[in-house]
Short mmCIF file of C-alpha atoms in Angstrom, two decimals:
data_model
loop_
_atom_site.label_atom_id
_atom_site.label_comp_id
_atom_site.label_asym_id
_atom_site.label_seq_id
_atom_site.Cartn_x
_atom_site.Cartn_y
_atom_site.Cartn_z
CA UNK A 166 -1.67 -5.71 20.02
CA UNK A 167 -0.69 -4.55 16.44
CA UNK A 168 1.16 -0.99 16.02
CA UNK A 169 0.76 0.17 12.91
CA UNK A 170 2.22 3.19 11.17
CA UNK A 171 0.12 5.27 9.04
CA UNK A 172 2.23 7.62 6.41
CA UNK A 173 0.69 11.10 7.04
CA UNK A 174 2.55 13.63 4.97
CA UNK A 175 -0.41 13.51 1.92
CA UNK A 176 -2.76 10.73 0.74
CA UNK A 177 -5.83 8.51 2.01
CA UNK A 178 -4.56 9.12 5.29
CA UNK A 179 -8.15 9.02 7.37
CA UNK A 180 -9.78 6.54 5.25
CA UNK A 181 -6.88 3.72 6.08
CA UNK A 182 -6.98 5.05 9.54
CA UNK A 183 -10.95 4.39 9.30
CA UNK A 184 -10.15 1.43 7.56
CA UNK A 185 -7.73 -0.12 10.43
CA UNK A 186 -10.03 1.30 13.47
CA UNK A 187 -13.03 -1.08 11.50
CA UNK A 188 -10.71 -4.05 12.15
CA UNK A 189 -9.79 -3.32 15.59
CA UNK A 190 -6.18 -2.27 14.74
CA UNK A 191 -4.59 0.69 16.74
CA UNK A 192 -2.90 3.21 14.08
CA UNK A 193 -0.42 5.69 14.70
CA UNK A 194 -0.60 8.54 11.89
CA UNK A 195 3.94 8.79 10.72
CA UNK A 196 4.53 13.08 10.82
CA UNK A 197 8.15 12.31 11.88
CA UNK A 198 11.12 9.93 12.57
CA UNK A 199 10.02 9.52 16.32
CA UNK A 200 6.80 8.40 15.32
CA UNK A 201 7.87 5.27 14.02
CA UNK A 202 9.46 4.00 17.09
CA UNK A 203 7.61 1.21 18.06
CA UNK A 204 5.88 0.14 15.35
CA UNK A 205 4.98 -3.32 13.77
CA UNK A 206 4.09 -2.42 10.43
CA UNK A 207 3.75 0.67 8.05
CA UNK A 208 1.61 1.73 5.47
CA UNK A 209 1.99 4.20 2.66
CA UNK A 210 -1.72 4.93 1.37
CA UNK A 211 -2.63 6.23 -2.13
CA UNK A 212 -2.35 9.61 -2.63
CA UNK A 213 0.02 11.73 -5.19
CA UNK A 214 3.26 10.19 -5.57
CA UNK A 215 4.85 13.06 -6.81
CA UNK A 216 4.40 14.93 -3.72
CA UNK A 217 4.60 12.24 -1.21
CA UNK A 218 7.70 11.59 -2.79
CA UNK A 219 9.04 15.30 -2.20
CA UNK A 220 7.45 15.62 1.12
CA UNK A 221 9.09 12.19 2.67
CA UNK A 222 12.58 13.52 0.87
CA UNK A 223 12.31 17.39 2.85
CA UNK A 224 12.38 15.20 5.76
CA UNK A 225 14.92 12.22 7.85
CA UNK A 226 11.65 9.90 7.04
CA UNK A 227 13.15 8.46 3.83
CA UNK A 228 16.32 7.26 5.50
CA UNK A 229 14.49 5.87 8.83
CA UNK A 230 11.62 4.01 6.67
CA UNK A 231 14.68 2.47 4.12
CA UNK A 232 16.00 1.07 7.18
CA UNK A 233 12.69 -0.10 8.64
CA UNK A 234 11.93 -1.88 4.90
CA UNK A 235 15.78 -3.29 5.13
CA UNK A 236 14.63 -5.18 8.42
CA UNK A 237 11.81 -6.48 7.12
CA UNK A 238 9.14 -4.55 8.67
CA UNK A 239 5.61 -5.54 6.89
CA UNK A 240 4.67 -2.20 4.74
CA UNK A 241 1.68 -2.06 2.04
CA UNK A 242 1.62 0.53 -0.35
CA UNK A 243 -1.59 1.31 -2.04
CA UNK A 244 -1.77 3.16 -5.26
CA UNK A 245 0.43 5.92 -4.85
CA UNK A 246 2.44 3.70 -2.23
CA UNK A 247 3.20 1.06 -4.94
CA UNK A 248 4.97 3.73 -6.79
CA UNK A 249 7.61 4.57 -4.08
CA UNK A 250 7.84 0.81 -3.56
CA UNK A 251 8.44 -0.58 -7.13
CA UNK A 252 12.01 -0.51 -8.57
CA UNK A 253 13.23 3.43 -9.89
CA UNK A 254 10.27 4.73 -7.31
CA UNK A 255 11.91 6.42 -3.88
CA UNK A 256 12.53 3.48 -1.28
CA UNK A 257 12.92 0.87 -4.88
CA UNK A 258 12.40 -2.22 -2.11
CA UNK A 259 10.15 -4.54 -4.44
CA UNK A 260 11.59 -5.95 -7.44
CA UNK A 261 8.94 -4.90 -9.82
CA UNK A 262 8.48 -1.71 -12.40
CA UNK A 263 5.75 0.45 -12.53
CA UNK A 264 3.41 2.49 -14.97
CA UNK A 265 1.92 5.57 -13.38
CA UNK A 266 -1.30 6.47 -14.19
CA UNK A 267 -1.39 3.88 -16.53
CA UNK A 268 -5.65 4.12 -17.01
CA UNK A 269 -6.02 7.60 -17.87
CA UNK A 270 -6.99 10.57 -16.23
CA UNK A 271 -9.45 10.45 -12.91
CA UNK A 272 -12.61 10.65 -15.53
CA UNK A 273 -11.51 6.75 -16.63
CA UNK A 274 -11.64 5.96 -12.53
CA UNK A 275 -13.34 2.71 -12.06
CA UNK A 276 -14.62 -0.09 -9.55
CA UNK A 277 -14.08 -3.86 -10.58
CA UNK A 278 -14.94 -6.76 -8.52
CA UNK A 279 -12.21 -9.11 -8.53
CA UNK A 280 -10.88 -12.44 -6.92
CA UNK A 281 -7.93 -12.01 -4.54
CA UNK A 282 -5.59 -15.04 -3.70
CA UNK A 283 -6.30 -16.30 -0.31
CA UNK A 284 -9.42 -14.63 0.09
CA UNK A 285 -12.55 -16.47 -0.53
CA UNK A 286 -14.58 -14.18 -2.14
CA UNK A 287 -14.44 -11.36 -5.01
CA UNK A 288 -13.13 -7.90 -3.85
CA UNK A 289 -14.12 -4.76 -4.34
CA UNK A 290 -11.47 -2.63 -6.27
CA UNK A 291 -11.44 1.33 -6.58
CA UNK A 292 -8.98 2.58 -9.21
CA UNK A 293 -8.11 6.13 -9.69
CA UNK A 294 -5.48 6.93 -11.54
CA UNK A 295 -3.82 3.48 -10.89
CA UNK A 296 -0.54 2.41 -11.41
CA UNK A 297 0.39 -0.72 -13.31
CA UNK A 298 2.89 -2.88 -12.01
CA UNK A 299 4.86 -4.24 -14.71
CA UNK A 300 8.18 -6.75 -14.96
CA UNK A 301 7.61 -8.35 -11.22
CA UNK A 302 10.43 -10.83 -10.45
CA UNK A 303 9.99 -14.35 -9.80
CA UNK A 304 10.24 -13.99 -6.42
CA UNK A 305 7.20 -12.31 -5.95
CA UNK A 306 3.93 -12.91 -5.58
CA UNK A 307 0.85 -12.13 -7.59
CA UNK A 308 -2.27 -11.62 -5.77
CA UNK A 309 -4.63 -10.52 -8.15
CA UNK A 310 -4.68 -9.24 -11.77
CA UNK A 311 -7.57 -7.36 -13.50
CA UNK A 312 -7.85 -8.32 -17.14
CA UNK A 313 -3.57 -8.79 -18.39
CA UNK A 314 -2.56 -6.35 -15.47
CA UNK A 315 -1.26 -7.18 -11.80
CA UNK A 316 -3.12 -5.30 -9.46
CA UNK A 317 -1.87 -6.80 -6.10
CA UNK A 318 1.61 -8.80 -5.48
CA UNK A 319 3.43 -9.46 -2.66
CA UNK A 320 7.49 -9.88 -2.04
CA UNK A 321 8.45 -11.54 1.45
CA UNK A 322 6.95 -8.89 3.63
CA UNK A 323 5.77 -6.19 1.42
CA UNK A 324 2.22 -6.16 -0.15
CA UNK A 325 1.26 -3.57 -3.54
CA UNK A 326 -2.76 -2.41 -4.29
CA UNK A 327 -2.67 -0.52 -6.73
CA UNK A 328 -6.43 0.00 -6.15
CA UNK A 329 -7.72 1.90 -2.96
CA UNK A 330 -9.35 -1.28 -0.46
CA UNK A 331 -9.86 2.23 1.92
CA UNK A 332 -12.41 3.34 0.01
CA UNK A 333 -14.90 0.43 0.25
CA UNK A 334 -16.52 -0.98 2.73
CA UNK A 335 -15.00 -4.43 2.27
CA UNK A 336 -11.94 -4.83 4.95
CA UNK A 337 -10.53 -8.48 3.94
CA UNK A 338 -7.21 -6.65 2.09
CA UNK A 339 -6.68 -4.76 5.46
CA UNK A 340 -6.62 -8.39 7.08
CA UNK A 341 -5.00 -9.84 4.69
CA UNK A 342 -1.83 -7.16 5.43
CA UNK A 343 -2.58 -7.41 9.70
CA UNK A 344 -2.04 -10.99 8.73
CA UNK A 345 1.52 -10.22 7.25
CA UNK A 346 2.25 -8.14 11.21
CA UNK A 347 4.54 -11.08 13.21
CA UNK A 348 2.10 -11.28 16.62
#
């Protein structure tokens, strides 16, 4: 059975756990460093990036999820998790840059439908005030653009959204990630 660590300081933090419980996946919501004992994989939803990035600083969280990203541990960030992923953002693990809020304000949210690699049918995308990752390495992975811009990639063990797959009923992007979890 698959472990996985919700980050639970600010964000989408119900929906993914809503999300995971649709899929059968037991979630564990991360308040502290001794919630991440045990763990197969961690993820750090959408929210505001700003303050999730203060809130996991006031706290021994930062240094106990570097290490957990240094050993490989699966982790998806989703909009505001992409930030603190991406080069310059606070744990800087995948070698891409990123734009914040790179549509606009929350008026210019949106919903595409869009094809995601290794998934055999369009998906539903919710952006609100999405990132845009930019410069990504050859040694990742892009899973699916919208228009010029990546929207999803993947490095080794570490997948970006920059759009919210919590927020729709569609739950292929959460098994996509399960499907990232060694079993």
């Amino acid at each position: 059975m698959v472990r996985l660590g919700i980050h639970g300081l600010q964000g989408d933090i119900s929906e993914h756990h809503t999300m995971f419980t649709d899929i059968d996946v037991h979630t564990r919501i991360i308040l502290g460093p001794n919630d991440l004992k045990g763990i197969d994989g961690l993820v750090l939803p959408g929210g505001e990036s700003t303050t999730i990035n203060r809130l996991i600083q006031g706290t021994s969280l930062h240094s106990d999820i570097s290490i957990l990203i240094k050993k490989g541990i699966p982790v998806w960030g989703t909009c505001a998790g992409v930030v603190l992923l991406c080069k310059g953002g606070l744990f800087g693990a995948f070698n891409a840059s990123v734009k914040r809020n790179a549509y606009g304000p929350q008026i210019k949210s949106c919903i595409r439908q869009k094809k995601f690699k290794g998934l055999d049918h369009r998906v539903p995308m919710v952006f609100i005030r999405a990132p845009k990752i930019t410069n990504i390495s050859t040694d990742a992975e892009v899973l699916a653009m919208a228009g010029e811009d990546i929207v999803a990639a993947r490095q080794d063990r570490i997948l970006l959204t920059t759009f919210h797959p919590e927020l729709t009923p569609d739950r292929s992007v959460a098994r996509y990630f399960i499907g990232m979890i060694p079993q």
